[in-house]
Coordinates of C-alpha atoms in Angstrom, one line a residue:
X1 CA -21.2 -12.5 -15.3
X2 CA -22.3 -10.7 -12.1
X3 CA -25.5 -12.9 -11.7
X4 CA -23.4 -16.5 -12.8
X5 CA -21.3 -15.6 -10.1
X6 CA -24.6 -14.5 -7.7
X7 CA -25.9 -18.1 -9.4
X8 CA -22.9 -19.6 -8.3
X9 CA -22.6 -18.2 -5.0
X10 CA -26.3 -19.0 -4.2
X11 CA -25.6 -22.9 -5.4
X12 CA -23.1 -23.0 -3.2
X13 CA -24.5 -21.5 -0.1
X14 CA -25.3 -25.3 1.4
X15 CA -22.0 -25.6 2.0
X16 CA -21.5 -22.6 4.0
X17 CA -20.5 -23.9 7.3
X18 CA -19.2 -26.7 6.6
X19 CA -17.5 -28.8 9.2
X20 CA -13.6 -27.1 9.7
X21 CA -10.8 -29.1 7.7
X22 CA -7.6 -30.3 9.6
X23 CA -5.1 -27.6 10.7
X24 CA -3.2 -27.3 7.8
X25 CA 0.5 -27.9 7.6
X26 CA 2.1 -26.9 4.1
X27 CA 5.7 -27.1 3.7
X28 CA 7.9 -24.5 3.6
X29 CA 8.9 -24.1 0.2
X30 CA 5.2 -24.7 -1.2
X31 CA 4.2 -21.7 1.5
X32 CA 7.7 -19.3 0.0
X33 CA 6.9 -20.3 -4.3
X34 CA 3.2 -19.7 -3.4
X35 CA 3.1 -17.2 -6.1
X36 CA 5.1 -18.0 -8.6
X37 CA 2.0 -17.6 -10.7
X38 CA 0.2 -15.7 -13.8
X39 CA -1.1 -13.6 -11.4
X40 CA 2.6 -12.9 -9.8
X41 CA 3.4 -11.0 -6.6
X42 CA 5.9 -8.8 -7.4
X43 CA 8.2 -7.9 -3.5
X44 CA 5.9 -8.9 -1.2
X45 CA 6.6 -10.6 1.4
X46 CA 5.6 -14.3 1.5
X47 CA 6.4 -15.0 5.2
X48 CA 6.8 -13.0 8.6
X49 CA 9.8 -10.3 8.7
X50 CA 12.4 -12.4 11.6
X51 CA 13.4 -8.9 11.7
X52 CA 11.8 -5.6 9.8
X53 CA 15.2 -4.3 9.6
X54 CA 15.5 -5.4 5.6
X55 CA 12.1 -3.3 5.2
X56 CA 13.8 -0.2 7.2
X57 CA 16.4 -0.1 4.9
X58 CA 14.0 -0.1 2.2
X59 CA 12.0 2.4 3.2
X60 CA 13.7 4.7 5.2
X61 CA 15.5 8.3 4.3
X62 CA 16.1 11.8 4.2
X63 CA 12.1 13.6 4.9
X64 CA 12.1 16.6 3.4
X65 CA 8.7 18.0 5.0
X66 CA 7.3 21.1 3.0
X67 CA 8.3 23.2 6.8
X68 CA 11.3 21.8 6.9
X69 CA 12.6 23.4 3.4
X70 CA 11.1 27.0 4.4
X71 CA 13.6 27.0 7.2
X72 CA 10.5 26.8 9.7
X73 CA 10.9 25.5 13.6
X74 CA 7.8 24.1 13.4
X75 CA 8.7 19.8 13.6
X76 CA 9.0 17.9 10.2
X77 CA 5.9 15.4 11.8
X78 CA 3.3 17.7 11.9
X79 CA 3.1 18.6 8.6
X80 CA 3.3 15.9 6.5
X81 CA 0.7 14.0 8.9
X82 CA 2.4 12.3 11.6
X83 CA 2.1 13.8 14.8
X84 CA 4.9 13.1 17.6
X85 CA 1.9 10.9 19.6
X86 CA 2.1 8.5 17.2
X87 CA 5.9 7.8 17.3
X88 CA 7.9 5.9 20.0
X89 CA 5.3 4.3 21.6
X90 CA 6.9 1.9 24.5
X91 CA 7.7 -1.7 23.4
X92 CA 7.6 -4.8 26.1
X93 CA 10.6 -4.9 28.0
X94 CA 9.8 -1.2 28.9
X95 CA 5.8 -1.7 29.5
X96 CA 6.8 -4.8 31.7
X97 CA 9.5 -2.6 33.7
X98 CA 7.6 0.8 34.5
X99 CA 4.2 -0.7 35.5
X100 CA 6.7 -3.3 38.1
X101 CA 5.4 -7.2 36.0
X102 CA 8.0 -9.6 36.6
X103 CA 8.0 -12.7 34.2
X104 CA 5.3 -15.0 36.4
X105 CA 3.4 -12.4 35.9
X106 CA 3.6 -11.8 32.7
X107 CA 2.8 -15.4 32.3
X108 CA -0.1 -15.5 34.0
X109 CA -1.7 -12.4 31.5
X110 CA -4.0 -13.9 28.9
X111 CA -2.6 -13.8 25.8
X112 CA -4.8 -11.3 23.0
X113 CA -4.8 -11.2 19.3
X114 CA -5.1 -8.2 16.8
X115 CA -6.2 -9.5 13.5
X116 CA -6.1 -7.2 10.3
X117 CA -8.6 -7.6 8.6
X118 CA -6.7 -9.2 6.0
X119 CA -7.3 -10.1 1.6
X120 CA -6.8 -12.5 -0.2
X121 CA -5.4 -13.1 -3.7
X122 CA -6.3 -15.2 -6.4
X123 CA -3.2 -17.4 -8.4
X124 CA -3.8 -20.4 -10.4
X125 CA -2.9 -22.5 -6.8
X126 CA -6.3 -21.7 -5.2
X127 CA -7.1 -18.9 -3.3
X128 CA -4.0 -16.9 -0.6
X129 CA -4.8 -14.9 2.1
X130 CA -2.7 -12.2 4.0
X131 CA -2.7 -12.7 7.5
X132 CA -1.5 -10.1 9.6
X133 CA -1.7 -8.5 13.0
X134 CA 0.0 -8.8 16.6
X135 CA -0.2 -10.5 19.5
X136 CA 0.4 -9.3 22.7
X137 CA -0.4 -9.7 26.7
X138 CA -2.8 -6.5 28.3
X139 CA -1.4 -6.3 31.9
X140 CA -4.4 -5.1 34.6
X141 CA -3.2 -1.7 35.5
X142 CA -5.0 0.5 38.1
X143 CA -6.9 3.7 37.0
X144 CA -4.6 6.0 38.7
X145 CA -1.7 4.8 36.6
X146 CA -3.9 4.9 33.7
X147 CA -4.9 8.6 34.2
X148 CA -1.4 9.1 34.5
X149 CA -0.1 7.8 31.6
X150 CA -3.0 9.4 29.8
X151 CA -2.3 12.5 30.6
X152 CA 0.9 12.4 29.0
X153 CA -0.9 12.1 25.3
X154 CA -3.0 15.8 25.9
X155 CA -2.1 19.0 25.6
X156 CA -3.9 21.2 28.7
X157 CA -6.3 18.7 29.4
X158 CA -6.7 16.6 32.3
X159 CA -8.9 12.8 31.6
X160 CA -10.2 13.7 35.0
X161 CA -11.5 16.7 33.6
X162 CA -12.9 15.2 30.9
X163 CA -16.8 13.9 30.1
X164 CA -17.3 10.6 31.2
X165 CA -17.2 8.2 27.8
X166 CA -14.1 10.5 27.1
X167 CA -12.7 9.7 30.1
X168 CA -13.4 6.8 29.4
X169 CA -12.0 5.8 25.8
X170 CA -8.9 8.1 26.7
X171 CA -8.1 5.1 29.3
X172 CA -8.7 2.2 26.7
X173 CA -6.9 4.2 24.5
X174 CA -4.2 4.7 26.8
X175 CA -4.3 0.6 27.9
X176 CA -4.3 -0.4 24.1
X177 CA -0.6 1.3 23.7
X178 CA 0.4 0.0 27.4
X179 CA 0.5 -3.6 26.0
X180 CA 3.8 -6.7 26.3
X181 CA 3.5 -8.2 22.6
X182 CA 4.2 -11.5 22.9
X183 CA 7.3 -13.1 20.6
X184 CA 8.3 -16.5 18.6
X185 CA 4.8 -18.0 18.7
X186 CA 2.4 -19.4 15.8
X187 CA -1.0 -18.3 15.1
X188 CA -3.7 -20.4 14.7
X189 CA -6.5 -18.9 11.9
X190 CA -9.6 -20.7 11.9
X191 CA -11.5 -19.6 8.6
X192 CA -15.8 -19.7 8.3
X193 CA -18.4 -18.2 5.8
X194 CA -19.0 -14.1 6.7
X195 CA -22.6 -13.1 6.9
X196 CA -21.6 -9.5 6.9
X197 CA -19.1 -6.6 7.6
X198 CA -19.1 -3.0 7.6
X199 CA -22.2 -0.4 7.7
X200 CA -23.2 0.7 3.9
X201 CA -26.7 0.3 4.4
X202 CA -27.3 -2.5 2.4
X203 CA -27.7 -5.7 4.0
X204 CA -24.2 -7.4 5.1
X205 CA -22.5 -4.3 4.7
X206 CA -21.7 -4.1 1.0
X207 CA -18.7 -4.6 -1.6
X208 CA -18.7 -8.3 -0.3
X209 CA -20.7 -11.4 0.0
X210 CA -21.0 -14.1 2.3
X211 CA -18.4 -17.3 1.1
X212 CA -20.4 -20.1 0.5
X213 CA -17.5 -22.0 1.6
X214 CA -13.6 -22.3 3.0
X215 CA -13.9 -23.2 6.8
X216 CA -10.5 -24.5 7.7
X217 CA -8.5 -23.8 10.2
X218 CA -4.4 -23.1 9.1
X219 CA -1.4 -22.8 11.5
X220 CA 0.4 -19.8 10.4
X221 CA 4.7 -21.0 9.6
X222 CA 6.4 -18.8 11.0
X223 CA 6.7 -17.2 15.3
X224 CA 5.5 -13.9 15.2
X225 CA 8.5 -11.2 15.5
X226 CA 10.2 -9.7 18.1
X227 CA 7.7 -7.2 18.2
X228 CA 4.6 -9.6 18.1
X229 CA 3.4 -9.3 14.8
X230 CA 3.0 -12.0 11.9
X231 CA 2.5 -10.8 8.7
X232 CA 2.5 -13.4 6.1
X233 CA 0.8 -15.5 2.8
X234 CA -0.6 -18.3 3.0
X235 CA -2.3 -20.6 0.7
X236 CA -6.2 -21.7 1.8
X237 CA -8.1 -24.5 0.8
X238 CA -11.3 -23.7 -1.7
X239 CA -13.5 -25.8 0.6
X240 CA -16.7 -24.6 -1.8
X241 CA -15.3 -21.1 -2.6
X242 CA -15.9 -20.2 -6.3
X243 CA -12.7 -19.8 -7.9
X244 CA -11.3 -16.1 -8.6
X245 CA -11.7 -16.4 -12.2
X246 CA -15.9 -17.9 -12.0
X247 CA -16.6 -14.7 -10.2
X248 CA -16.0 -10.9 -10.7
X249 CA -17.6 -10.7 -6.3
X250 CA -16.0 -10.4 -3.6
X251 CA -16.0 -13.4 -1.2
X252 CA -16.2 -12.7 2.8
X253 CA -14.6 -15.1 5.5
X254 CA -14.3 -14.6 8.9
X255 CA -11.4 -14.5 10.1
X256 CA -10.6 -16.1 14.5
X257 CA -7.6 -16.7 15.8
X258 CA -7.5 -19.5 18.3
X259 CA -7.2 -18.6 21.5
X260 CA -8.3 -15.4 21.6
X261 CA -11.9 -13.9 22.6
X262 CA -10.4 -10.3 20.5
X263 CA -8.6 -12.2 17.6
X264 CA -11.6 -11.7 15.1
X265 CA -11.2 -10.4 11.6
X266 CA -13.2 -10.5 8.3
X267 CA -10.7 -11.6 4.9
X268 CA -11.8 -10.3 1.8
X269 CA -11.3 -12.6 -1.1
X270 CA -10.9 -10.3 -4.2
X271 CA -10.5 -11.3 -7.6
X272 CA -7.9 -10.5 -10.2
X273 CA -9.6 -7.4 -11.9
X274 CA -12.0 -4.9 -10.5
X275 CA -12.3 -1.7 -8.5
X276 CA -10.3 -1.3 -5.2
X277 CA -11.0 1.7 -3.3
X278 CA -7.9 3.4 -1.4
X279 CA -8.6 4.9 1.4
X280 CA -6.8 6.9 4.2
X281 CA -9.0 7.8 7.2
X282 CA -8.3 10.9 9.3
X283 CA -9.7 13.5 8.3
X284 CA -11.7 12.0 5.4
X285 CA -13.4 9.4 7.1
X286 CA -13.4 11.0 10.6
X287 CA -12.9 14.5 11.7
X288 CA -9.7 14.0 13.2
X289 CA -7.2 17.5 12.9
X290 CA -4.5 16.3 12.8
X291 CA -3.4 19.3 12.3
X292 CA -4.2 20.5 15.0
X293 CA -2.5 19.1 18.1
X294 CA -4.9 19.6 20.7
X295 CA -7.5 18.8 19.0
X296 CA -6.0 16.0 17.0
X297 CA -4.7 14.5 20.2
X298 CA -8.5 14.6 21.6
X299 CA -10.3 13.4 18.7
X300 CA -7.6 10.4 18.9
X301 CA -7.5 9.5 21.4
X302 CA -10.9 11.0 24.1
X303 CA -13.7 12.3 22.0
X304 CA -16.1 9.9 19.7
X305 CA -15.4 8.9 16.5
X306 CA -17.3 11.4 14.3
X307 CA -17.8 10.5 10.6
X308 CA -16.8 13.7 8.9
X309 CA -19.7 15.4 7.4
X310 CA -22.1 13.5 5.1
X311 CA -19.1 10.7 3.6
X312 CA -20.8 8.4 5.2
X313 CA -23.6 8.0 2.3
X314 CA -20.9 8.2 -0.5
X315 CA -19.3 5.0 0.4
X316 CA -22.4 3.6 0.8
X317 CA -23.6 4.8 -2.5
X318 CA -20.7 3.8 -4.2
X319 CA -21.5 0.1 -2.6
X320 CA -24.4 0.0 -4.3
X321 CA -23.5 1.6 -7.2
X322 CA -20.7 -0.8 -7.7
X323 CA -21.4 -4.1 -5.8
X324 CA -17.9 -6.2 -6.4
X325 CA -15.8 -3.0 -4.9
X326 CA -13.1 -3.2 -2.1
X327 CA -12.5 -1.2 -0.3
X328 CA -9.1 -1.4 1.8
X329 CA -8.2 1.2 4.7
X330 CA -4.7 2.0 5.1
X331 CA -3.8 4.6 8.0
X332 CA -0.3 4.8 9.5
X333 CA -1.3 4.7 12.7
X334 CA 0.1 2.4 14.5
X335 CA -1.3 -1.4 15.5
X336 CA -1.9 -1.1 19.1
X337 CA -4.6 1.9 18.8
X338 CA -6.3 0.7 15.4
X339 CA -8.7 -1.2 17.5
X340 CA -11.2 2.2 17.6
X341 CA -10.6 3.1 14.0
X342 CA -12.3 -0.6 12.9
X343 CA -14.6 -0.9 15.3
X344 CA -16.2 3.3 14.0
X345 CA -15.1 1.5 10.0
X346 CA -17.4 -1.8 10.8
X347 CA -20.2 0.7 11.8
X348 CA -19.8 3.2 9.2
X349 CA -18.8 2.6 6.6
X350 CA -18.4 -0.7 4.1
X351 CA -16.8 -3.7 5.2
X352 CA -13.0 -3.9 4.3
X353 CA -9.7 -5.4 4.3
X354 CA -6.9 -2.6 6.3
X355 CA -3.3 -1.3 6.9
X356 CA -2.1 -0.4 9.5
X357 CA 2.0 0.8 10.6
X358 CA 3.8 -2.3 12.3
X359 CA 5.5 -1.8 15.5
X360 CA 8.6 -0.9 14.8
X361 CA 7.9 1.9 12.6
X362 CA 8.4 4.1 14.7
X363 CA 11.0 6.2 13.1
X364 CA 9.3 9.6 12.1
X365 CA 11.2 9.0 8.4
X366 CA 10.2 5.2 8.4
X367 CA 6.8 6.5 9.4
X368 CA 6.5 8.3 6.1
X369 CA 7.6 6.2 4.2
X370 CA 5.6 3.4 5.1
X371 CA 2.2 4.7 3.6
X372 CA 4.2 3.6 0.1
X373 CA 5.6 0.9 0.8
X374 CA 1.8 -1.1 1.5
X375 CA 1.0 1.1 -1.1
X376 CA 3.0 -0.8 -3.8
X377 CA 2.3 -3.9 -1.5
X378 CA -1.5 -4.0 -2.5
X379 CA -1.1 -2.8 -6.3
X380 CA 1.6 -5.8 -6.8
X381 CA -0.5 -8.4 -5.2
X382 CA -3.6 -6.9 -8.0
X383 CA -1.8 -6.3 -10.8
X384 CA -5.1 -6.4 -13.2
X385 CA -7.5 -4.5 -10.6
X386 CA -8.3 -0.1 -10.8
X387 CA -7.2 1.6 -8.2
X388 CA -9.2 4.4 -6.8
X389 CA -7.3 6.4 -3.9
X390 CA -8.8 8.6 -1.6
X391 CA -7.1 10.8 1.2
X392 CA -6.4 14.5 2.0
X393 CA -4.0 17.1 1.7
X394 CA -2.7 17.6 4.8
X395 CA -0.7 14.1 4.6
X396 CA 2.3 14.8 2.4
X397 CA 3.2 11.3 1.9
X398 CA 0.2 11.1 0.3
X399 CA 0.9 14.1 -1.7
X400 CA 4.0 12.7 -2.9
X401 CA 2.8 8.8 -3.3
X402 CA -0.8 9.1 -4.8
X403 CA 0.7 11.0 -7.9
X404 CA 3.7 9.3 -8.7
X405 CA 1.5 5.9 -8.4
X406 CA -0.3 6.9 -11.3
X407 CA 2.8 8.4 -13.7
X408 CA 4.4 4.3 -12.5
X409 CA 0.7 2.7 -13.2
X410 CA -1.4 4.8 -15.2
X411 CA -3.2 1.9 -16.3
X412 CA -4.3 1.0 -12.5
X413 CA -4.7 4.3 -10.8
X414 CA -8.5 4.9 -12.1
X415 CA -8.9 8.1 -9.6
X416 CA -7.5 9.8 -6.9
X417 CA -9.7 12.3 -4.9
X418 CA -8.1 14.3 -1.7
X419 CA -9.8 16.2 0.3
X420 CA -8.6 19.9 0.4
X421 CA -8.5 20.6 4.2
X422 CA -6.7 23.7 3.9
X423 CA -9.9 24.8 1.6
X424 CA -12.8 24.6 4.3
X425 CA -10.5 24.1 7.5
X426 CA -8.7 27.3 8.8
X427 CA -6.6 25.3 11.1
X428 CA -5.0 23.8 8.4
X429 CA -2.2 26.1 7.8
X430 CA 0.5 23.6 6.4
X431 CA 1.3 23.9 2.6
X432 CA 0.9 21.0 0.6
X433 CA 2.8 20.6 -2.6
X434 CA 0.8 19.4 -5.9
X435 CA 3.7 19.3 -8.0
X436 CA 2.9 15.5 -8.3
X437 CA 0.4 16.0 -10.4
X438 CA 1.6 18.1 -13.8
X439 CA 1.3 15.7 -16.4
X440 CA -1.5 13.5 -15.3
X441 CA -5.2 13.9 -17.4
X442 CA -6.8 16.6 -15.7
X443 CA -10.1 14.4 -15.6
X444 CA -8.0 10.9 -13.6
X445 CA -7.9 13.3 -10.3
X446 CA -9.6 16.0 -8.0
X447 CA -9.0 18.3 -4.6
X448 CA -12.5 18.5 -3.3
X449 CA -14.1 20.7 -0.6
X450 CA -16.7 18.5 0.6
X451 CA -18.3 14.4 0.1
X452 CA -21.1 15.9 -2.7
X453 CA -18.8 17.4 -4.8
X454 CA -17.6 13.1 -5.6
X455 CA -21.7 12.5 -6.2
X456 CA -22.8 12.1 -10.0
X457 CA -19.5 10.8 -11.0
X458 CA -18.8 8.2 -13.7
X459 CA -16.0 6.5 -12.0
X460 CA -15.9 3.3 -13.8
X461 CA -15.5 4.8 -17.5
X462 CA -12.6 7.4 -15.3
X463 CA -14.4 10.5 -15.1
X464 CA -12.8 11.8 -11.6
X465 CA -13.5 15.3 -11.7
X466 CA -16.5 17.0 -11.4
X467 CA -16.5 19.9 -13.3
X468 CA -18.1 23.1 -10.9
X469 CA -15.4 22.5 -8.4
X470 CA -12.3 25.3 -9.3
X471 CA -9.0 23.1 -9.0
X472 CA -6.7 25.7 -8.9
X473 CA -3.7 23.7 -9.1
X474 CA 0.1 25.4 -9.1
X475 CA 2.4 22.6 -9.6
X476 CA 3.9 23.8 -6.1
X477 CA 3.5 24.4 -2.9
X478 CA -0.4 25.9 -1.5
X479 CA -2.4 26.4 1.4
X480 CA -5.9 27.8 0.8
X481 CA -5.9 28.9 4.5
X482 CA -2.5 31.9 4.4
X483 CA -2.9 32.2 0.7
X484 CA 0.0 30.4 -0.4
X485 CA -0.9 29.6 -4.0
X486 CA 2.5 29.5 -6.1
X487 CA 6.2 28.0 -5.1
X488 CA 9.6 29.7 -4.4
X489 CA 10.3 33.3 -3.7
X490 CA 6.1 34.0 -3.1
X491 CA 5.3 30.8 -1.1
X492 CA 8.1 32.0 1.5
X493 CA 7.1 35.9 1.8
X494 CA 3.4 34.1 2.2
X495 CA 5.1 31.9 4.9
X496 CA 6.8 34.7 7.4
X497 CA 3.7 37.1 7.1
X498 CA 1.7 34.4 8.4
X499 CA 2.8 31.6 10.1
X500 CA 4.8 33.1 13.2
X501 CA 1.3 32.4 14.6
X502 CA 0.7 29.1 14.3
X503 CA 4.1 29.1 15.6
X504 CA 3.9 30.1 18.7
X505 CA 0.5 28.1 18.7
X506 CA 2.4 25.0 18.4
X507 CA 5.0 25.9 21.2
X508 CA 2.8 23.7 23.7
X509 CA 2.9 20.6 21.8
X510 CA 6.5 21.0 20.5
X511 CA 7.9 21.3 24.0
X512 CA 6.1 18.3 25.6
X513 CA 6.7 16.3 22.6
X514 CA 10.4 16.4 22.1

């Protein structure tokens, strides 16, 4: 089947750079009904959410973090892998006011688009693409103001004391936070075949092939939200694309947002069957140390992104072994600061689609649920694909969502791979809960220590456990760094004896960010 697909794509390659079709104007009722097909997408928004209150009401709820249950004074956001510096970023009115800009000055600024790399699905009506991102304006802010703002995100460090390259990154990161989102705008997308996307040790980036057609322009039918977000599943014209029932390969299209030099992304047209890797980024694909606030801040805002050991080799090998593998990167990092993440992935890992946290999800309890919301969306979009879930133990939402998905979708979750950060990093002193894994077949998941633990696994046949790696699951709370290997009284005793120093270490961060 794969060989047949390659021949079809090669025969149609002459169509790759056809002239764009006219802007596609589809009636709203057709767009809303686009997913009523044999591969129906359930509970997936098909239009921009004019107000995300409906979504927030569904996903918000009590946050039962480990440390809250333990009675600790350490903030719940740290234990949950959602640091406070990723909360309550300023919105457009506050940015405009704090920078002293009037409406005329804002209107004179160029409009930019953060266009997140989307995924597309096949239905009996053709290909659909989920376009999502944000429209904003970038104020021109002098360096002294930016330095002052940047210092608010650094613990015990002044941006002027950083090396020159880290100063530049900290300033750019800060500028990406202080933007003015643009509401009530309709975005037009231009599609063209994409020759490459991402670095995987393969020509073109691995995980997909250049589409043999698909050139066109599409005007998104719904305006941006009051925070500048757009999120819509749209049917597209074939214009030479291979049908999803005729190929197992993922076709790759470049997506350009008209009127913005920054609004470029790559779309992945993913067939109904095959394998999809859903991967977190922080502390699994790069060194972040989100569980150590000062280090986490410096690694996120100032220091160059650095791969975690040889993890890029593992992903490159997967891309080679499974040429139709779909890579999807899901991070709860807010939209504003994801350009660095996307650039890092493009240069280091196989190209793939992206999900991040929309601007309106700024409340901590909502943020802890957004990952599950996005996971449910992609599972519903591809009900016949197999998923490999990759993350680390420092995120409580992962530790809850991943095994729960395996229980609820046993035919879709192929493997779960979790880096055990506490087994190799003494700085991770936050217990994680393995209760959700009770009852799952032990060959379907693995808690691993280093990337090489993942070599040689037979993912296609769901042999996901390296027998040489001891698992030691308690099906309760545990943390190797501080000797917690169970739940209940045993854990409480360990916490009282082992976490006093951690509370002191975080005191500065708590004062600064609460």
